[in-house]
Tab-separated table of C-alpha atoms in Angstrom:
chain	number	residue	atom	x	y	z
A	22	UNK	CA	-0.285	0.309	0.178
A	23	UNK	CA	1.823	3.204	-1.363
A	24	UNK	CA	0.397	5.918	1.282
A	25	UNK	CA	0.237	10.105	-0.057
A	26	UNK	CA	-0.236	12.703	1.863
A	27	UNK	CA	-1.554	16.116	1.411
A	28	UNK	CA	1.764	18.530	0.552
A	29	UNK	CA	0.374	21.533	1.890
A	30	UNK	CA	-0.593	20.220	5.180
A	31	UNK	CA	2.963	18.749	5.583
A	32	UNK	CA	4.768	22.001	4.643
A	33	UNK	CA	2.241	24.280	6.797
A	34	UNK	CA	3.440	22.046	9.862
A	35	UNK	CA	6.861	22.099	8.724
A	36	UNK	CA	6.747	25.596	8.367
A	37	UNK	CA	5.725	25.566	12.292
A	38	UNK	CA	8.122	23.746	13.269
A	39	UNK	CA	11.110	25.778	11.541
A	40	UNK	CA	9.024	28.729	13.017
A	41	UNK	CA	9.110	27.502	16.364
A	42	UNK	CA	12.777	26.450	16.245
A	43	UNK	CA	13.940	29.953	14.820
A	44	UNK	CA	11.407	31.411	17.677
A	45	UNK	CA	12.987	29.659	20.489
A	46	UNK	CA	17.001	30.524	19.987
A	47	UNK	CA	15.573	33.935	21.213
A	48	UNK	CA	15.113	33.067	24.721
A	49	UNK	CA	19.198	31.813	25.260
A	50	UNK	CA	19.418	35.984	25.092
A	51	UNK	CA	19.560	36.610	28.863
A	52	UNK	CA	19.180	40.238	29.581
A	53	UNK	CA	21.835	41.013	32.228
A	54	UNK	CA	20.123	41.413	35.882
A	55	UNK	CA	19.276	45.412	37.358
A	56	UNK	CA	22.360	44.104	39.876
A	57	UNK	CA	24.517	43.310	36.937
A	58	UNK	CA	24.170	46.571	35.086
A	59	UNK	CA	24.317	48.543	38.319
A	60	UNK	CA	27.882	46.442	39.055
A	61	UNK	CA	29.289	46.420	35.818
A	62	UNK	CA	29.855	48.825	32.873
A	63	UNK	CA	27.631	48.294	30.184
A	64	UNK	CA	30.442	47.546	27.740
A	65	UNK	CA	31.533	44.368	30.070
A	66	UNK	CA	28.041	42.940	30.284
A	67	UNK	CA	27.432	43.509	26.549
A	68	UNK	CA	30.536	41.784	26.049
A	69	UNK	CA	29.142	38.548	28.147
A	70	UNK	CA	26.681	38.492	25.502
A	71	UNK	CA	28.692	38.225	22.564
A	72	UNK	CA	29.008	34.477	22.282
A	73	UNK	CA	25.130	34.286	22.827
A	74	UNK	CA	24.683	36.751	19.874
A	75	UNK	CA	26.917	35.050	17.584
A	76	UNK	CA	25.210	31.878	18.249
A	77	UNK	CA	21.467	33.441	18.054
A	78	UNK	CA	22.512	34.994	14.369
A	79	UNK	CA	24.493	31.881	12.967
A	80	UNK	CA	22.049	29.450	14.097
A	81	UNK	CA	19.310	31.698	12.503
A	82	UNK	CA	20.738	32.040	9.389
A	83	UNK	CA	21.236	28.351	9.056
A	84	UNK	CA	17.661	27.660	10.164
A	85	UNK	CA	16.366	30.066	7.716
A	86	UNK	CA	18.452	28.749	4.734
A	87	UNK	CA	17.378	25.142	5.298
A	88	UNK	CA	13.893	26.638	5.444
A	89	UNK	CA	14.535	28.664	2.354
A	90	UNK	CA	16.192	25.423	0.486
A	91	UNK	CA	12.767	22.848	2.104
A	92	UNK	CA	10.236	25.544	0.480
A	93	UNK	CA	12.193	25.001	-2.307
A	94	UNK	CA	11.869	21.362	-2.697
A	95	UNK	CA	8.330	21.026	-1.837
A	96	UNK	CA	7.757	22.929	-4.475
A	97	UNK	CA	8.607	20.874	-7.091
A	98	UNK	CA	6.737	17.603	-5.610
A	99	UNK	CA	3.017	16.323	-6.044
A	100	UNK	CA	2.892	14.950	-2.583
A	101	UNK	CA	4.509	13.457	0.255
A	102	UNK	CA	4.928	10.101	0.946
A	103	UNK	CA	5.247	7.469	4.045
A	104	UNK	CA	9.099	7.692	3.375
A	105	UNK	CA	9.347	11.091	2.726
A	106	UNK	CA	7.097	12.669	5.305
A	107	UNK	CA	9.359	10.085	7.959
A	108	UNK	CA	12.420	11.550	6.328
A	109	UNK	CA	10.682	15.442	6.864
A	110	UNK	CA	10.324	14.164	10.153
A	111	UNK	CA	13.814	13.518	11.132
A	112	UNK	CA	15.091	17.176	9.206
A	113	UNK	CA	12.676	18.710	11.420
A	114	UNK	CA	13.866	16.807	14.398
A	115	UNK	CA	17.547	18.285	13.623
A	116	UNK	CA	16.171	21.474	13.201
A	117	UNK	CA	14.272	21.243	16.809
A	118	UNK	CA	17.652	20.477	18.217
A	119	UNK	CA	19.316	23.465	16.765
A	120	UNK	CA	17.992	25.852	19.692
A	121	UNK	CA	18.988	23.074	22.514
A	122	UNK	CA	22.690	22.684	20.470
A	123	UNK	CA	23.045	26.785	20.025
A	124	UNK	CA	22.740	27.190	23.366
A	125	UNK	CA	24.760	24.647	24.463
A	126	UNK	CA	28.118	26.043	22.166
A	127	UNK	CA	27.239	29.382	23.132
A	128	UNK	CA	27.298	28.787	26.963
A	129	UNK	CA	30.919	26.647	26.419
A	130	UNK	CA	32.203	28.834	24.117
A	131	UNK	CA	35.739	27.986	24.409
A	132	UNK	CA	35.234	24.205	24.400
A	133	UNK	CA	35.350	21.797	21.413
A	134	UNK	CA	33.246	19.346	22.468
A	135	UNK	CA	29.981	21.481	22.163
A	136	UNK	CA	30.833	22.932	19.019
A	137	UNK	CA	31.142	19.385	17.762
A	138	UNK	CA	27.644	18.809	18.923
A	139	UNK	CA	26.642	22.267	17.364
A	140	UNK	CA	28.376	20.699	13.777
A	141	UNK	CA	26.802	17.441	14.040
A	142	UNK	CA	23.653	18.942	14.456
A	143	UNK	CA	24.102	20.839	10.932
A	144	UNK	CA	25.620	18.047	9.717
A	145	UNK	CA	23.056	15.592	10.155
A	146	UNK	CA	20.583	18.128	9.009
A	147	UNK	CA	22.181	18.232	5.837
A	148	UNK	CA	22.425	14.912	5.458
A	149	UNK	CA	18.400	14.243	6.023
A	150	UNK	CA	18.317	17.229	3.506
A	151	UNK	CA	20.126	15.219	1.093
A	152	UNK	CA	18.422	12.146	1.677
A	153	UNK	CA	15.128	13.525	1.299
A	154	UNK	CA	15.906	15.212	-1.818
A	155	UNK	CA	17.264	11.775	-3.154
A	156	UNK	CA	14.029	9.660	-2.070
A	157	UNK	CA	11.657	12.537	-3.615
A	158	UNK	CA	13.682	11.314	-6.786
A	159	UNK	CA	13.854	7.999	-6.470
A	160	UNK	CA	9.891	7.357	-5.771
A	161	UNK	CA	9.040	10.070	-8.525
A	162	UNK	CA	7.214	12.180	-6.750
A	163	UNK	CA	7.987	15.790	-9.073
A	164	UNK	CA	5.437	17.774	-10.843
A	165	UNK	CA	7.194	17.206	-14.079
A	166	UNK	CA	10.749	15.419	-15.205
A	167	UNK	CA	12.169	18.603	-15.802
A	168	UNK	CA	12.349	19.258	-12.437
A	169	UNK	CA	15.106	16.863	-12.198
A	170	UNK	CA	17.715	19.010	-12.850
A	171	UNK	CA	16.658	21.663	-10.127
A	172	UNK	CA	16.843	18.895	-7.596
A	173	UNK	CA	20.086	18.081	-8.588
A	174	UNK	CA	21.473	21.524	-7.568
A	175	UNK	CA	19.411	21.585	-4.768
A	176	UNK	CA	20.779	18.474	-3.310
């Protein structure tokens, strides 16, 4: 039995997950307490936040790039089948991990291991996107065959 899933519904859910992950990133940007502001200079307080701002900015852009890529992929397919749907869910799992791995890396900015975890998250995200495009092509889910070249570029 070959099940198909409504493209609009899957894309709406996917967009919501991307939006939530991008929003969750900002929660790690803590405002300095009143006592910290009174005890230290403005420059000192801001300098302590620089790793968080860098992590937020980079991760926001990474998620945005994958969201745009996902939009470009989804406009070329007829519908989702079970395998592509589950690959999409795993891709979303990696997107939702981004706020955690970003915070983990930013809180331990000068350590290698948290950066490796953050990098592994981005690599896994890339891998699932690649597998998704591969599976779309393999399962012949494209609107028309001319779009194979476009998906090759996206992959």
